mmCIF file of C-alpha atoms and ligand atoms in Angstrom:
data_model
loop_
_atom_site.group_PDB
_atom_site.id
_atom_site.type_symbol
_atom_site.label_atom_id
_atom_site.label_comp_id
_atom_site.label_asym_id
_atom_site.label_seq_id
_atom_site.Cartn_x
_atom_site.Cartn_y
_atom_site.Cartn_z
ATOM 1 C CA MET X 215 13.808 21.207 -36.560
ATOM 2 C CA ALA X 216 10.801 21.109 -34.553
ATOM 3 C CA SER X 217 8.742 24.022 -32.339
ATOM 4 C CA ILE X 218 7.837 22.757 -28.882
ATOM 5 C CA ILE X 219 4.727 23.306 -27.960
ATOM 6 C CA ASP X 220 5.123 24.484 -24.142
ATOM 7 C CA GLY X 221 1.858 22.863 -21.740
ATOM 8 C CA LYS X 222 4.041 24.593 -19.160
ATOM 9 C CA LYS X 223 3.273 27.809 -20.172
ATOM 10 C CA ILE X 224 -0.805 27.005 -21.929
ATOM 11 C CA SER X 225 -1.084 25.450 -18.977
ATOM 12 C CA GLN X 226 -0.510 28.918 -16.694
ATOM 13 C CA GLN X 227 -2.953 30.663 -18.948
ATOM 14 C CA ILE X 228 -5.479 28.509 -18.823
ATOM 15 C CA LYS X 229 -5.123 28.242 -15.656
ATOM 16 C CA ASP X 230 -5.083 32.245 -14.857
ATOM 17 C CA GLU X 231 -7.867 32.594 -17.082
ATOM 18 C CA LEU X 232 -10.071 30.767 -14.191
ATOM 19 C CA LYS X 233 -9.101 32.063 -11.666
ATOM 20 C CA GLU X 234 -10.251 35.422 -13.192
ATOM 21 C CA GLU X 235 -13.266 33.423 -14.306
ATOM 22 C CA VAL X 236 -13.937 32.532 -10.515
ATOM 23 C CA ALA X 237 -13.164 35.739 -9.595
ATOM 24 C CA ARG X 238 -16.605 37.094 -11.296
ATOM 25 C CA TYR X 239 -18.920 33.436 -10.162
ATOM 26 C CA ARG X 240 -17.199 34.918 -6.499
ATOM 27 C CA GLU X 241 -18.566 38.248 -7.306
ATOM 28 C CA LYS X 242 -21.822 36.631 -7.724
ATOM 29 C CA GLY X 243 -22.146 34.208 -4.337
ATOM 30 C CA VAL X 244 -21.361 30.934 -6.295
ATOM 31 C CA SER X 245 -17.531 29.705 -5.695
ATOM 32 C CA ILE X 246 -16.291 25.910 -6.078
ATOM 33 C CA CYS X 247 -15.971 22.928 -3.669
ATOM 34 C CA LEU X 248 -13.883 20.017 -5.566
ATOM 35 C CA ALA X 249 -13.882 17.393 -2.552
ATOM 36 C CA VAL X 250 -9.989 14.964 -3.303
ATOM 37 C CA ILE X 251 -10.135 11.080 -2.204
ATOM 38 C CA GLN X 252 -7.218 9.418 -1.207
ATOM 39 C CA VAL X 253 -6.985 5.470 -0.083
ATOM 40 C CA GLY X 254 -3.769 5.228 0.959
ATOM 41 C CA ASN X 255 -0.410 6.338 0.997
ATOM 42 C CA ASP X 256 1.399 5.449 -2.794
ATOM 43 C CA PRO X 257 3.744 8.637 -3.017
ATOM 44 C CA ALA X 258 3.065 9.175 -6.505
ATOM 45 C CA SER X 259 -0.469 9.426 -6.333
ATOM 46 C CA ALA X 260 0.251 12.128 -3.015
ATOM 47 C CA VAL X 261 2.000 13.744 -5.244
ATOM 48 C CA TYR X 262 -0.383 13.796 -7.739
ATOM 49 C CA VAL X 263 -2.369 15.126 -4.811
ATOM 50 C CA GLY X 264 -0.987 17.959 -3.241
ATOM 51 C CA ASN X 265 -0.998 19.541 -7.141
ATOM 52 C CA LYS X 266 -4.459 18.530 -7.532
ATOM 53 C CA LYS X 267 -5.214 20.488 -4.077
ATOM 54 C CA LYS X 268 -2.650 23.576 -5.202
ATOM 55 C CA ALA X 269 -4.130 23.772 -8.052
ATOM 56 C CA CYS X 270 -7.454 24.778 -6.362
ATOM 57 C CA ALA X 271 -5.799 27.379 -4.616
ATOM 58 C CA TYR X 272 -3.892 29.137 -7.354
ATOM 59 C CA VAL X 273 -7.453 29.662 -9.330
ATOM 60 C CA GLY X 274 -9.736 30.330 -6.481
ATOM 61 C CA ILE X 275 -11.596 26.674 -5.660
ATOM 62 C CA GLU X 276 -11.955 25.420 -1.903
ATOM 63 C CA SER X 277 -10.780 21.252 -2.519
ATOM 64 C CA LEU X 278 -11.621 19.212 0.790
ATOM 65 C CA ALA X 279 -9.140 16.650 1.188
ATOM 66 C CA TYR X 280 -10.037 13.364 2.383
ATOM 67 C CA GLU X 281 -6.658 10.870 3.104
ATOM 68 C CA LEU X 282 -8.124 7.391 4.272
ATOM 69 C CA PRO X 283 -6.207 4.389 5.290
ATOM 70 C CA GLU X 284 -5.017 1.652 3.221
ATOM 71 C CA GLU X 285 -7.045 -1.045 5.395
ATOM 72 C CA THR X 286 -10.203 1.176 3.694
ATOM 73 C CA THR X 287 -12.689 -0.963 2.785
ATOM 74 C CA GLN X 288 -15.082 -0.478 -0.798
ATOM 75 C CA GLU X 289 -17.906 -0.435 1.467
ATOM 76 C CA GLU X 290 -16.412 3.071 3.074
ATOM 77 C CA LEU X 291 -15.440 4.322 1.033
ATOM 78 C CA LEU X 292 -18.689 4.250 -1.448
ATOM 79 C CA ALA X 293 -20.848 5.104 2.035
ATOM 80 C CA LEU X 294 -18.756 8.451 1.455
ATOM 81 C CA VAL X 295 -18.919 9.149 -2.509
ATOM 82 C CA LYS X 296 -22.327 8.875 -1.212
ATOM 83 C CA GLU X 297 -22.465 10.768 1.226
ATOM 84 C CA LEU X 298 -20.792 13.619 -0.565
ATOM 85 C CA ASN X 299 -23.090 13.196 -3.646
ATOM 86 C CA GLU X 300 -25.945 14.397 -1.532
ATOM 87 C CA LYS X 301 -23.622 17.717 -0.446
ATOM 88 C CA LYS X 302 -24.975 20.789 -2.502
ATOM 89 C CA GLU X 303 -22.085 22.581 -1.511
ATOM 90 C CA VAL X 304 -19.253 19.640 -3.555
ATOM 91 C CA ASN X 305 -19.392 20.637 -6.585
ATOM 92 C CA GLY X 306 -17.174 17.661 -8.095
ATOM 93 C CA ILE X 307 -15.944 14.938 -6.829
ATOM 94 C CA LEU X 308 -11.967 13.097 -7.452
ATOM 95 C CA VAL X 309 -11.025 9.850 -6.377
ATOM 96 C CA GLN X 310 -7.506 10.000 -7.198
ATOM 97 C CA LEU X 311 -6.660 6.500 -8.994
ATOM 98 C CA PRO X 312 -5.236 3.333 -8.571
ATOM 99 C CA LEU X 313 -6.932 2.621 -5.001
ATOM 100 C CA PRO X 314 -6.115 -0.706 -3.317
ATOM 101 C CA GLU X 315 -6.229 -4.104 -4.683
ATOM 102 C CA HIS X 316 -9.940 -4.969 -2.546
ATOM 103 C CA ILE X 317 -11.909 -1.983 -4.096
ATOM 104 C CA ASP X 318 -12.571 -2.123 -7.236
ATOM 105 C CA GLU X 319 -12.757 1.024 -9.434
ATOM 106 C CA ASN X 320 -15.536 0.178 -11.853
ATOM 107 C CA VAL X 321 -17.842 -0.176 -8.691
ATOM 108 C CA VAL X 322 -16.312 3.684 -7.406
ATOM 109 C CA ILE X 323 -16.814 4.992 -10.376
ATOM 110 C CA ARG X 324 -19.913 4.469 -10.858
ATOM 111 C CA THR X 325 -20.923 5.581 -7.974
ATOM 112 C CA ILE X 326 -20.181 9.162 -8.369
ATOM 113 C CA SER X 327 -22.992 11.302 -9.609
ATOM 114 C CA PRO X 328 -22.370 11.924 -13.180
ATOM 115 C CA GLU X 329 -23.156 16.047 -11.913
ATOM 116 C CA LYS X 330 -20.013 15.756 -10.187
ATOM 117 C CA ASP X 331 -18.143 13.113 -11.565
ATOM 118 C CA VAL X 332 -15.224 16.235 -13.345
ATOM 119 C CA ASP X 333 -12.312 13.198 -13.942
ATOM 120 C CA GLY X 334 -14.608 12.441 -16.971
ATOM 121 C CA PHE X 335 -14.558 8.116 -16.373
ATOM 122 C CA HIS X 336 -18.588 7.671 -15.540
ATOM 123 C CA PRO X 337 -19.116 5.491 -18.247
ATOM 124 C CA GLN X 338 -22.386 8.233 -19.277
ATOM 125 C CA SER X 339 -19.560 11.645 -19.072
ATOM 126 C CA VAL X 340 -17.578 8.377 -21.662
ATOM 127 C CA GLY X 341 -20.732 7.730 -23.730
ATOM 128 C CA ALA X 342 -21.970 11.527 -23.919
ATOM 129 C CA LEU X 343 -18.340 11.760 -25.463
ATOM 130 C CA SER X 344 -18.985 9.147 -27.532
ATOM 131 C CA ILE X 345 -22.163 10.370 -28.584
ATOM 132 C CA GLY X 346 -21.179 14.095 -28.718
ATOM 133 C CA GLN X 347 -23.568 14.972 -26.303
ATOM 134 C CA ARG X 348 -22.409 17.664 -23.419
ATOM 135 C CA GLY X 349 -20.666 15.667 -20.909
ATOM 136 C CA PHE X 350 -17.259 16.231 -18.853
ATOM 137 C CA VAL X 351 -14.197 14.680 -20.360
ATOM 138 C CA SER X 352 -11.417 13.263 -19.184
ATOM 139 C CA CYS X 353 -8.482 15.743 -18.590
ATOM 140 C CA THR X 354 -5.705 14.120 -20.446
ATOM 141 C CA PRO X 355 -6.957 13.923 -23.569
ATOM 142 C CA ALA X 356 -8.771 16.870 -23.864
ATOM 143 C CA GLY X 357 -6.099 18.207 -22.631
ATOM 144 C CA VAL X 358 -4.153 16.687 -25.586
ATOM 145 C CA ILE X 359 -6.542 19.346 -27.566
ATOM 146 C CA GLN X 360 -5.933 22.111 -25.355
ATOM 147 C CA LEU X 361 -1.813 21.893 -25.772
ATOM 148 C CA LEU X 362 -2.916 21.723 -30.295
ATOM 149 C CA LYS X 363 -5.667 24.107 -30.642
ATOM 150 C CA ARG X 364 -4.080 26.471 -28.143
ATOM 151 C CA SER X 365 -0.716 25.823 -30.456
ATOM 152 C CA GLY X 366 -2.290 27.507 -34.005
ATOM 153 C CA ILE X 367 -2.679 23.874 -35.507
ATOM 154 C CA GLN X 368 -5.569 22.979 -37.104
ATOM 155 C CA ILE X 369 -7.053 19.314 -36.844
ATOM 156 C CA ASP X 370 -9.489 19.702 -39.322
ATOM 157 C CA GLY X 371 -9.355 17.449 -42.206
ATOM 158 C CA LYS X 372 -5.771 15.592 -40.902
ATOM 159 C CA GLU X 373 -3.889 12.096 -41.178
ATOM 160 C CA CYS X 374 -4.565 11.481 -36.400
ATOM 161 C CA VAL X 375 -3.018 8.798 -35.203
ATOM 162 C CA ILE X 376 -3.204 7.738 -31.935
ATOM 163 C CA ILE X 377 -0.953 4.222 -30.199
ATOM 164 C CA GLY X 378 -2.415 3.519 -27.263
ATOM 165 C CA ARG X 379 -6.525 2.702 -26.892
ATOM 166 C CA SER X 380 -7.476 3.400 -23.178
ATOM 167 C CA ASN X 381 -9.843 4.190 -21.191
ATOM 168 C CA ILE X 382 -8.641 7.754 -19.729
ATOM 169 C CA VAL X 383 -6.440 8.738 -22.988
ATOM 170 C CA GLY X 384 -6.575 7.045 -25.702
ATOM 171 C CA LYS X 385 -10.234 5.778 -26.319
ATOM 172 C CA PRO X 386 -11.515 9.413 -25.022
ATOM 173 C CA LEU X 387 -8.862 11.326 -27.395
ATOM 174 C CA ALA X 388 -10.245 9.371 -30.574
ATOM 175 C CA MET X 389 -13.681 10.899 -30.019
ATOM 176 C CA LEU X 390 -12.751 14.330 -29.207
ATOM 177 C CA LEU X 391 -10.244 14.242 -32.018
ATOM 178 C CA LEU X 392 -13.213 13.215 -34.280
ATOM 179 C CA ARG X 393 -15.329 15.563 -33.188
ATOM 180 C CA GLU X 394 -13.001 18.246 -34.219
ATOM 181 C CA ASN X 395 -12.948 16.613 -37.421
ATOM 182 C CA GLY X 396 -9.975 14.900 -37.594
ATOM 183 C CA THR X 397 -9.357 11.319 -39.693
ATOM 184 C CA VAL X 398 -8.303 9.128 -36.416
ATOM 185 C CA THR X 399 -6.887 5.955 -36.855
ATOM 186 C CA VAL X 400 -6.050 3.952 -32.973
ATOM 187 C CA CYS X 401 -3.690 1.623 -33.353
ATOM 188 C CA HIS X 402 -2.853 -0.740 -29.975
ATOM 189 C CA SER X 403 -0.172 -4.096 -29.788
ATOM 190 C CA HIS X 404 -1.685 -5.871 -31.973
ATOM 191 C CA THR X 405 -1.638 -3.052 -35.190
ATOM 192 C CA ALA X 406 0.071 -4.904 -37.686
ATOM 193 C CA ASP X 407 3.106 -2.656 -38.844
ATOM 194 C CA LEU X 408 2.452 0.374 -36.667
ATOM 195 C CA LYS X 409 5.289 2.669 -37.742
ATOM 196 C CA ALA X 410 4.279 2.373 -41.539
ATOM 197 C CA VAL X 411 0.551 3.298 -39.689
ATOM 198 C CA ALA X 412 1.816 5.833 -37.387
ATOM 199 C CA ARG X 413 3.664 7.375 -40.317
ATOM 200 C CA ARG X 414 1.150 8.554 -42.172
ATOM 201 C CA ALA X 415 -0.073 10.646 -39.561
ATOM 202 C CA ASP X 416 0.281 14.267 -39.598
ATOM 203 C CA ILE X 417 -0.964 14.872 -35.849
ATOM 204 C CA LEU X 418 0.944 11.881 -33.965
ATOM 205 C CA VAL X 419 -0.128 11.259 -30.118
ATOM 206 C CA VAL X 420 2.021 8.240 -28.276
ATOM 207 C CA ALA X 421 0.511 7.507 -25.193
ATOM 208 C CA ILE X 422 1.300 3.832 -24.738
ATOM 209 C CA GLY X 423 3.858 3.769 -21.328
ATOM 210 C CA ARG X 424 6.994 2.024 -23.314
ATOM 211 C CA ALA X 425 10.150 4.807 -22.587
ATOM 212 C CA LYS X 426 11.249 6.676 -25.968
ATOM 213 C CA MET X 427 9.523 3.248 -27.430
ATOM 214 C CA VAL X 428 9.042 5.190 -31.113
ATOM 215 C CA ASP X 429 12.126 6.842 -32.984
ATOM 216 C CA ALA X 430 12.048 8.686 -36.045
ATOM 217 C CA ASP X 431 10.965 5.156 -38.315
ATOM 218 C CA TYR X 432 7.776 6.602 -36.762
ATOM 219 C CA VAL X 433 7.028 10.239 -37.796
ATOM 220 C CA LYS X 434 6.428 11.464 -40.894
ATOM 221 C CA GLU X 435 8.793 13.972 -41.689
ATOM 222 C CA GLY X 436 6.765 17.775 -40.274
ATOM 223 C CA ALA X 437 3.946 15.955 -38.527
ATOM 224 C CA VAL X 438 3.385 17.405 -34.668
ATOM 225 C CA VAL X 439 3.854 14.898 -32.365
ATOM 226 C CA ILE X 440 1.814 14.620 -29.144
ATOM 227 C CA ASP X 441 4.203 12.234 -26.557
ATOM 228 C CA VAL X 442 1.409 11.321 -23.912
ATOM 229 C CA GLY X 443 3.294 9.062 -21.824
ATOM 230 C CA MET X 444 4.922 9.516 -18.095
ATOM 231 C CA ASP X 445 8.293 6.437 -18.076
ATOM 232 C CA ARG X 446 11.759 6.813 -16.240
ATOM 233 C CA ASP X 447 14.597 6.211 -18.843
ATOM 234 C CA GLU X 448 17.808 3.813 -17.783
ATOM 235 C CA ASN X 449 19.597 6.454 -14.974
ATOM 236 C CA GLY X 450 15.646 6.615 -13.899
ATOM 237 C CA LYS X 451 15.139 10.276 -15.576
ATOM 238 C CA LEU X 452 11.852 11.411 -16.269
ATOM 239 C CA CYS X 453 10.945 10.410 -20.350
ATOM 240 C CA GLY X 454 7.930 10.612 -22.364
ATOM 241 C CA ASP X 455 7.479 7.124 -24.482
ATOM 242 C CA VAL X 456 8.600 9.487 -27.234
ATOM 243 C CA ASP X 457 12.166 8.990 -28.452
ATOM 244 C CA TYR X 458 12.768 12.554 -28.946
ATOM 245 C CA ALA X 459 15.947 13.099 -29.406
ATOM 246 C CA SER X 460 15.688 11.252 -32.096
ATOM 247 C CA VAL X 461 11.798 12.897 -33.059
ATOM 248 C CA GLU X 462 12.703 16.118 -32.679
ATOM 249 C CA PRO X 463 14.232 17.230 -35.975
ATOM 250 C CA LYS X 464 11.731 15.821 -37.561
ATOM 251 C CA ALA X 465 9.119 16.148 -36.629
ATOM 252 C CA SER X 466 7.098 20.690 -36.823
ATOM 253 C CA ALA X 467 6.031 20.324 -33.455
ATOM 254 C CA ILE X 468 6.922 18.177 -30.617
ATOM 255 C CA THR X 469 6.031 18.122 -26.470
ATOM 256 C CA PRO X 470 8.214 17.879 -24.476
ATOM 257 C CA VAL X 471 8.464 15.790 -21.249
ATOM 258 C CA PRO X 472 8.421 16.493 -18.634
ATOM 259 C CA GLY X 473 6.411 20.112 -19.809
ATOM 260 C CA GLY X 474 4.329 19.132 -21.851
ATOM 261 C CA VAL X 475 1.386 17.325 -21.006
ATOM 262 C CA GLY X 476 1.755 16.695 -17.915
ATOM 263 C CA PRO X 477 0.439 19.899 -16.317
ATOM 264 C CA MET X 478 -2.629 20.144 -18.852
ATOM 265 C CA THR X 479 -4.709 16.918 -17.370
ATOM 266 C CA VAL X 480 -4.292 19.464 -14.011
ATOM 267 C CA ALA X 481 -5.427 22.765 -16.155
ATOM 268 C CA MET X 482 -8.488 20.483 -17.064
ATOM 269 C CA LEU X 483 -9.495 19.038 -14.051
ATOM 270 C CA MET X 484 -9.806 22.993 -13.275
ATOM 271 C CA ASN X 485 -11.806 23.421 -15.954
ATOM 272 C CA ASN X 486 -14.239 20.561 -15.584
ATOM 273 C CA CYS X 487 -14.657 21.641 -11.768
ATOM 274 C CA VAL X 488 -15.336 25.579 -12.973
ATOM 275 C CA GLU X 489 -17.536 23.042 -15.771
ATOM 276 C CA THR X 490 -19.152 22.602 -12.676
ATOM 277 C CA ALA X 491 -20.662 26.355 -12.018
ATOM 278 C CA ARG X 492 -20.996 26.702 -14.965
ATOM 279 C CA ARG X 493 -24.048 23.785 -15.792
ATOM 280 C CA GLU X 494 -25.660 24.576 -12.497
ATOM 281 C CA ASN X 495 -25.642 28.873 -12.499
ATOM 282 C CA ALA X 496 -26.228 28.877 -16.386
ATOM 283 C CA LEU X 497 -22.853 30.906 -16.080
ATOM 284 C CA SER X 498 -21.890 29.772 -19.860
ATOM 285 C CA ALA X 499 -21.661 32.802 -21.290
ATOM 286 C CA ASP X 500 -18.665 33.389 -19.878
ATOM 287 C CA ARG X 501 -17.294 29.635 -20.510
ATOM 288 C CA THR X 502 -13.475 29.773 -21.619
ATOM 289 C CA ILE X 503 -13.113 27.101 -23.576
HETATM 290 P P1 LIG Q 604 -1.975 1.676 -21.156
HETATM 291 O O1 LIG Q 604 -3.825 1.706 -19.774
HETATM 292 O O2 LIG Q 604 -1.373 0.562 -19.975
HETATM 293 O O3 LIG Q 604 -2.273 1.507 -22.420
HETATM 294 C C1 LIG Q 604 -1.034 1.285 -22.928
HETATM 295 C C2 LIG Q 604 -1.952 1.650 -24.212
HETATM 296 O O4 LIG Q 604 -0.501 1.211 -25.257
HETATM 297 C C3 LIG Q 604 -3.118 -0.031 -24.004
HETATM 298 O O5 LIG Q 604 -3.840 0.233 -25.785
HETATM 299 C C4 LIG Q 604 -1.774 -1.058 -24.520
HETATM 300 O O6 LIG Q 604 -2.910 -1.976 -26.336
HETATM 301 C C5 LIG Q 604 -0.617 0.655 -25.710
HETATM 302 N N1 LIG Q 604 0.918 0.174 -26.185
HETATM 303 C C6 LIG Q 604 1.665 -0.567 -24.958
HETATM 304 N N2 LIG Q 604 2.416 -1.379 -24.964
HETATM 305 C C7 LIG Q 604 2.215 -1.233 -27.208
HETATM 306 C C8 LIG Q 604 3.413 -1.227 -28.333
HETATM 307 N N3 LIG Q 604 4.757 -1.131 -27.426
HETATM 308 N N4 LIG Q 604 3.074 -1.049 -28.815
HETATM 309 C C9 LIG Q 604 1.630 -0.417 -30.051
HETATM 310 N N5 LIG Q 604 1.290 -0.545 -28.889
HETATM 311 C C10 LIG Q 604 1.575 -0.823 -27.176
HETATM 312 O O7 LIG Q 604 -1.445 2.930 -20.201
HETATM 313 P P2 LIG Q 604 -2.423 5.097 -19.636
HETATM 314 O O8 LIG Q 604 -2.788 4.776 -18.784
HETATM 315 O O9 LIG Q 604 -3.288 5.461 -21.504
HETATM 316 O O10 LIG Q 604 -1.468 5.394 -20.109
HETATM 317 C C11 LIG Q 604 0.395 5.726 -21.032
HETATM 318 C C12 LIG Q 604 0.384 6.499 -21.022
HETATM 319 O O11 LIG Q 604 0.611 7.034 -20.687
HETATM 320 C C13 LIG Q 604 1.726 6.017 -19.552
HETATM 321 O O12 LIG Q 604 3.442 6.967 -19.741
HETATM 322 C C14 LIG Q 604 0.997 7.196 -18.610
HETATM 323 O O13 LIG Q 604 1.766 7.298 -17.518
HETATM 324 C C15 LIG Q 604 1.533 8.307 -19.747
HETATM 325 N N6 LIG Q 604 -0.001 9.438 -18.638
HETATM 326 C C16 LIG Q 604 0.248 10.743 -18.600
HETATM 327 C C17 LIG Q 604 -0.140 11.159 -18.120
HETATM 328 C C18 LIG Q 604 -0.491 12.903 -18.383
HETATM 329 O O14 LIG Q 604 -0.922 14.013 -16.991
HETATM 330 N N7 LIG Q 604 0.719 13.457 -18.725
HETATM 331 C C19 LIG Q 604 -1.902 11.264 -18.103
HETATM 332 C C20 LIG Q 604 -2.135 9.158 -17.829
HETATM 333 C C21 LIG Q 604 -1.460 8.174 -18.274
HETATM 334 P P3 LIG Q 604 -3.190 -2.913 -25.848
HETATM 335 O O15 LIG Q 604 -4.470 -2.445 -25.094
HETATM 336 O O16 LIG Q 604 -3.863 -3.520 -27.018
HETATM 337 O O17 LIG Q 604 -2.694 -3.492 -24.750
#
C-alpha cells in the first residue's frame, strides 16, 4: 500500500513559510506585488486567477488584477505588459493562458521582462534552467520537486521517467530532475513500448492529459508515482492521468488528484513572487526554498 503524498498539506507549509518571509521583508520596508492579466472570460481561467489572488492575499503579496475583454488586441495587451515591465512597484507579471486565438502567446511571453517572469515561461528563464543558471522555474515542475523533497524521497541516482514532453511540465521537469542528479528519461506519444520504459522508473511522473491512462502495467513494484494530470472521468469527475485504484497498491508513494500536484503550482508561483524580492534586495539569506 502506497503512502499518500499530500500536496494540500505541503503547499500549505510552503505558503506559511513564505508568509513569514514576506512579513520579515515588510518590516524592512520591502513589499511584493504581482500583476495578473486575464483576457476574455474563460471560466477555468477565472478559477485559476481567483486561486492565485487568494494565495497572494494569504502570503501577504499585493495583487493587481487586469481583466481585459475578449476582443483586446495583441497590441493593446503588449502595451499593458510593457507598461507593467516599467513599473518599479510591480515585481511579477503573469498572463493567464490560454489567450484568445487572435493573440500569439509566444510574442506575449517574450515581451514580459525576464526579471518579472514569475511563470518561468520566457525563453531566457527556460534557457537559464537548461544550463543550470539562476532563473525563474515554471511552477508545476518546481512543485513536483518540492513534493518529492518534502516527502523525503531521494532523487539522486534514481531512475526517473517522465511521460509527457510539454514546455510547461515535461521538459522543465526533466531539467530539474537532472539538476537533482536523477537519471532521466522523457517519453511522449512516439515512444516505443511505453509500458516497458515506464516500468524502469523508481520515480514515474505522468503529464499527458489522458484520464486514467496509466495503470498498474506501467508501474514497477515500489515506484513513486506523481500524477500531474487534471482530467475529467466518464462521469465528469476530476481525475488524473493515473488510474489511482489500479496503481496505488503497487506504488510506494503516490499523489492523489485532486490534492496532489495541483495545489503546489500556486504555492510555487508565490515562491517565484517572493524570489523577485530576494533578488532585488539581496535578501537571499532569508531564502526558504
Ligand atoms: P500537453 O501540452 O498536451 O502535452 C502532453 C504530452 O503528453 C505531450 O508531450 C504528448 O506527446 C504526451 N502524450 C499525449 N498522449 C500520450 C500517449 N498516449 N502516450 C505517450 N505520451 C502522450 O499537456 P500539458 O500541458 O503538459 O499537461 C498535461 C496534463 O497535466 C494535463 O492533464 C493538464 O491539465 C495537467 N496540468 C496540470 C497542472 C497542475 O497544476 N496540476 C499544470 C499543467 C498541466 P507528444 O509531444 O508526442 O504529442
